[in-house]
CSV table of C-alpha atoms in Angstrom, one decimal:
chain,number,residue,atom,x,y,z
A,1,UNK,CA,0.0,0.0,0.0
A,2,UNK,CA,1.5,3.4,-1.0
A,3,UNK,CA,2.4,5.8,1.8
A,4,UNK,CA,0.4,9.1,1.5
A,5,UNK,CA,2.3,12.0,0.0
A,6,UNK,CA,1.8,14.3,3.0
A,7,UNK,CA,3.4,11.7,5.3
A,8,UNK,CA,6.4,11.2,2.9
A,9,UNK,CA,6.9,14.9,2.6
A,10,UNK,CA,6.8,15.4,6.4
A,11,UNK,CA,9.5,12.7,6.8
A,12,UNK,CA,11.6,14.3,4.1
A,13,UNK,CA,11.2,17.7,5.6
A,14,UNK,CA,12.2,16.4,9.0
A,15,UNK,CA,15.3,14.8,7.6
A,16,UNK,CA,16.4,17.6,5.3
A,17,UNK,CA,16.1,20.1,8.1
A,18,UNK,CA,18.8,18.3,10.1
A,19,UNK,CA,22.2,20.0,10.4
A,20,UNK,CA,24.1,17.5,8.2
A,21,UNK,CA,21.7,18.1,5.3
A,22,UNK,CA,21.6,21.8,5.8
A,23,UNK,CA,25.4,22.1,5.8
A,24,UNK,CA,26.5,19.3,3.5
A,25,UNK,CA,23.5,19.0,1.1
A,26,UNK,CA,21.2,16.1,0.3
A,27,UNK,CA,20.3,13.6,-2.4
A,28,UNK,CA,16.8,12.1,-3.0
A,29,UNK,CA,16.3,9.0,-5.1
A,30,UNK,CA,12.9,8.2,-6.4
A,31,UNK,CA,11.3,11.4,-4.9
A,32,UNK,CA,9.5,13.4,-6.2
A,33,UNK,CA,7.7,11.0,-8.6
A,34,UNK,CA,5.0,13.5,-9.6
A,35,UNK,CA,4.8,17.2,-10.4
A,36,UNK,CA,2.6,17.7,-7.4
A,37,UNK,CA,5.2,16.1,-5.1
A,38,UNK,CA,7.9,18.4,-6.7
A,39,UNK,CA,5.7,21.5,-6.2
A,40,UNK,CA,5.1,20.4,-2.5
A,41,UNK,CA,8.8,19.9,-2.0
A,42,UNK,CA,9.5,23.4,-3.4
A,43,UNK,CA,6.7,24.9,-1.3
A,44,UNK,CA,8.3,23.4,1.8
A,45,UNK,CA,11.5,25.2,0.9
A,46,UNK,CA,13.5,22.2,-0.5
A,47,UNK,CA,14.4,23.0,-4.1
A,48,UNK,CA,17.1,20.7,-5.5
A,49,UNK,CA,20.0,22.5,-7.1
A,50,UNK,CA,20.6,19.6,-9.4
A,51,UNK,CA,18.3,17.0,-10.9
A,52,UNK,CA,19.5,13.9,-12.9
A,53,UNK,CA,17.3,11.7,-15.1
A,54,UNK,CA,18.9,8.3,-15.6
A,55,UNK,CA,17.5,7.4,-19.0
A,56,UNK,CA,17.3,3.7,-19.8
A,57,UNK,CA,15.0,2.2,-22.4
A,58,UNK,CA,12.1,0.3,-21.0
A,59,UNK,CA,13.2,-3.0,-22.5
A,60,UNK,CA,16.6,-2.7,-20.8
A,61,UNK,CA,14.9,-1.9,-17.5
A,62,UNK,CA,12.6,-4.9,-17.9
A,63,UNK,CA,15.6,-7.2,-18.7
A,64,UNK,CA,17.7,-5.9,-15.8
A,65,UNK,CA,14.9,-6.4,-13.3
A,66,UNK,CA,13.1,-9.6,-14.4
A,67,UNK,CA,16.3,-11.5,-14.8
A,68,UNK,CA,18.0,-10.7,-11.5
A,69,UNK,CA,18.0,-13.0,-8.5
A,70,UNK,CA,19.6,-13.1,-5.1
A,71,UNK,CA,21.4,-15.8,-3.2
A,72,UNK,CA,19.7,-15.9,0.2
A,73,UNK,CA,22.8,-17.4,1.8
A,74,UNK,CA,25.4,-14.8,0.7
A,75,UNK,CA,23.2,-11.9,-0.4
A,76,UNK,CA,25.0,-11.7,-3.7
A,77,UNK,CA,22.8,-10.5,-6.6
A,78,UNK,CA,23.1,-12.4,-9.9
A,79,UNK,CA,21.7,-11.8,-13.3
A,80,UNK,CA,20.7,-14.6,-15.7
A,81,UNK,CA,22.5,-13.1,-18.6
A,82,UNK,CA,25.3,-10.8,-17.3
A,83,UNK,CA,26.3,-12.3,-14.0
A,84,UNK,CA,25.0,-15.9,-13.7
A,85,UNK,CA,25.6,-18.0,-10.6
A,86,UNK,CA,28.9,-19.8,-10.7
A,87,UNK,CA,27.4,-23.2,-9.8
A,88,UNK,CA,24.2,-25.2,-10.1
A,89,UNK,CA,24.0,-25.3,-6.3
A,90,UNK,CA,24.0,-21.5,-6.1
A,91,UNK,CA,21.5,-21.2,-9.0
A,92,UNK,CA,19.1,-23.6,-7.3
A,93,UNK,CA,18.9,-21.6,-4.1
A,94,UNK,CA,18.7,-18.2,-5.8
A,95,UNK,CA,15.4,-16.3,-5.4
A,96,UNK,CA,13.6,-13.6,-7.3
A,97,UNK,CA,12.1,-10.7,-5.4
A,98,UNK,CA,8.3,-10.5,-5.9
A,99,UNK,CA,8.8,-6.9,-7.2
A,100,UNK,CA,10.8,-8.3,-10.0
A,101,UNK,CA,8.0,-10.3,-11.5
A,102,UNK,CA,7.0,-9.5,-15.1
A,103,UNK,CA,3.7,-7.9,-14.0
A,104,UNK,CA,5.2,-5.9,-11.2
A,105,UNK,CA,7.9,-4.5,-13.4
A,106,UNK,CA,5.4,-3.6,-16.1
A,107,UNK,CA,3.3,-1.7,-13.5
A,108,UNK,CA,6.3,0.1,-12.2
A,109,UNK,CA,7.4,1.1,-15.7
A,110,UNK,CA,3.9,2.3,-16.5
A,111,UNK,CA,3.8,4.4,-13.3
A,112,UNK,CA,7.2,5.9,-14.1
A,113,UNK,CA,6.3,6.7,-17.7
A,114,UNK,CA,3.0,8.4,-16.6
A,115,UNK,CA,4.9,11.1,-14.7
A,116,UNK,CA,8.4,11.4,-16.1
A,117,UNK,CA,7.5,14.0,-18.7
A,118,UNK,CA,5.7,16.3,-16.3
A,119,UNK,CA,8.8,16.1,-14.0
A,120,UNK,CA,11.1,16.9,-16.9
A,121,UNK,CA,8.9,19.9,-17.6
A,122,UNK,CA,9.0,21.0,-14.0
A,123,UNK,CA,12.7,20.5,-13.5
A,124,UNK,CA,13.8,21.9,-16.9
A,125,UNK,CA,17.4,22.3,-15.9
A,126,UNK,CA,17.6,18.6,-15.1
A,127,UNK,CA,20.3,16.6,-16.8
A,128,UNK,CA,19.4,13.6,-18.9
A,129,UNK,CA,22.1,10.9,-18.6
A,130,UNK,CA,22.3,7.8,-20.8
A,131,UNK,CA,22.3,5.2,-18.1
A,132,UNK,CA,22.1,2.3,-20.5
A,133,UNK,CA,25.9,1.8,-20.4
A,134,UNK,CA,28.6,0.7,-18.0
A,135,UNK,CA,27.7,1.6,-14.4
A,136,UNK,CA,31.2,3.1,-13.8
A,137,UNK,CA,30.8,5.4,-16.8
A,138,UNK,CA,27.4,6.6,-15.5
A,139,UNK,CA,28.9,7.1,-12.0
A,140,UNK,CA,31.8,9.2,-13.4
A,141,UNK,CA,29.4,11.4,-15.3
A,142,UNK,CA,27.1,12.0,-12.3
A,143,UNK,CA,30.1,12.6,-10.1
A,144,UNK,CA,31.6,15.1,-12.5
A,145,UNK,CA,28.3,17.0,-12.5
A,146,UNK,CA,28.1,17.0,-8.7
A,147,UNK,CA,31.6,18.5,-8.2
A,148,UNK,CA,31.2,21.1,-11.0
A,149,UNK,CA,30.2,24.6,-10.1
A,150,UNK,CA,26.4,25.3,-9.8
A,151,UNK,CA,24.9,27.3,-12.6
A,152,UNK,CA,24.5,31.0,-11.8
A,153,UNK,CA,20.8,31.1,-12.8
A,154,UNK,CA,18.5,28.6,-11.2
A,155,UNK,CA,15.3,30.4,-12.1
A,156,UNK,CA,12.6,28.5,-13.8
A,157,UNK,CA,10.9,31.5,-15.3
C-alpha cells in the first residue's frame, strides 16, 4: 500500500532540516515522482540545485529487473545473462524478489512513464544521462556534475 504524499513529505522535511543536510547537502532518489510532489517539496523550501534523469530504455529496465536473482545465503545479486551464478548449487537456491516479476515491473514502468514527462517539464534544468551503459561510466558522469560549479541562474521563469 502506498504511503500518503503528505506523510512522505513530512518525513523528508524532518530529515532535510537536520544539520548535516543543511550544511553538506542532500540527495533524494525516487522522490519526487510526480509534479505535485515536486511542487510540494519546493513549497516546503527544499528545491534541489541539481536533478538527474537516468535514461534507460524500457526493454533494458525490464531485462535488468526480471532476470536478476539473489542468493539468500550470501546476499549476492546475480543476473541470468550478465552475471549468472557460478554453480548449479547457487543457482538452485537463488530467489527472485516479488517486485521483479513480469507484471510488477510492467506496472512500475507504466507508473514511471506516466509522470516522467511532467517532472522533466517542472525541472527543466535537469540533466538527462544515458544510463544504458557501463555503471562506472554513469557514475563518473554524475560525479563530475556533482563536483562542478552550480549554474548561476537557477530560475525556472
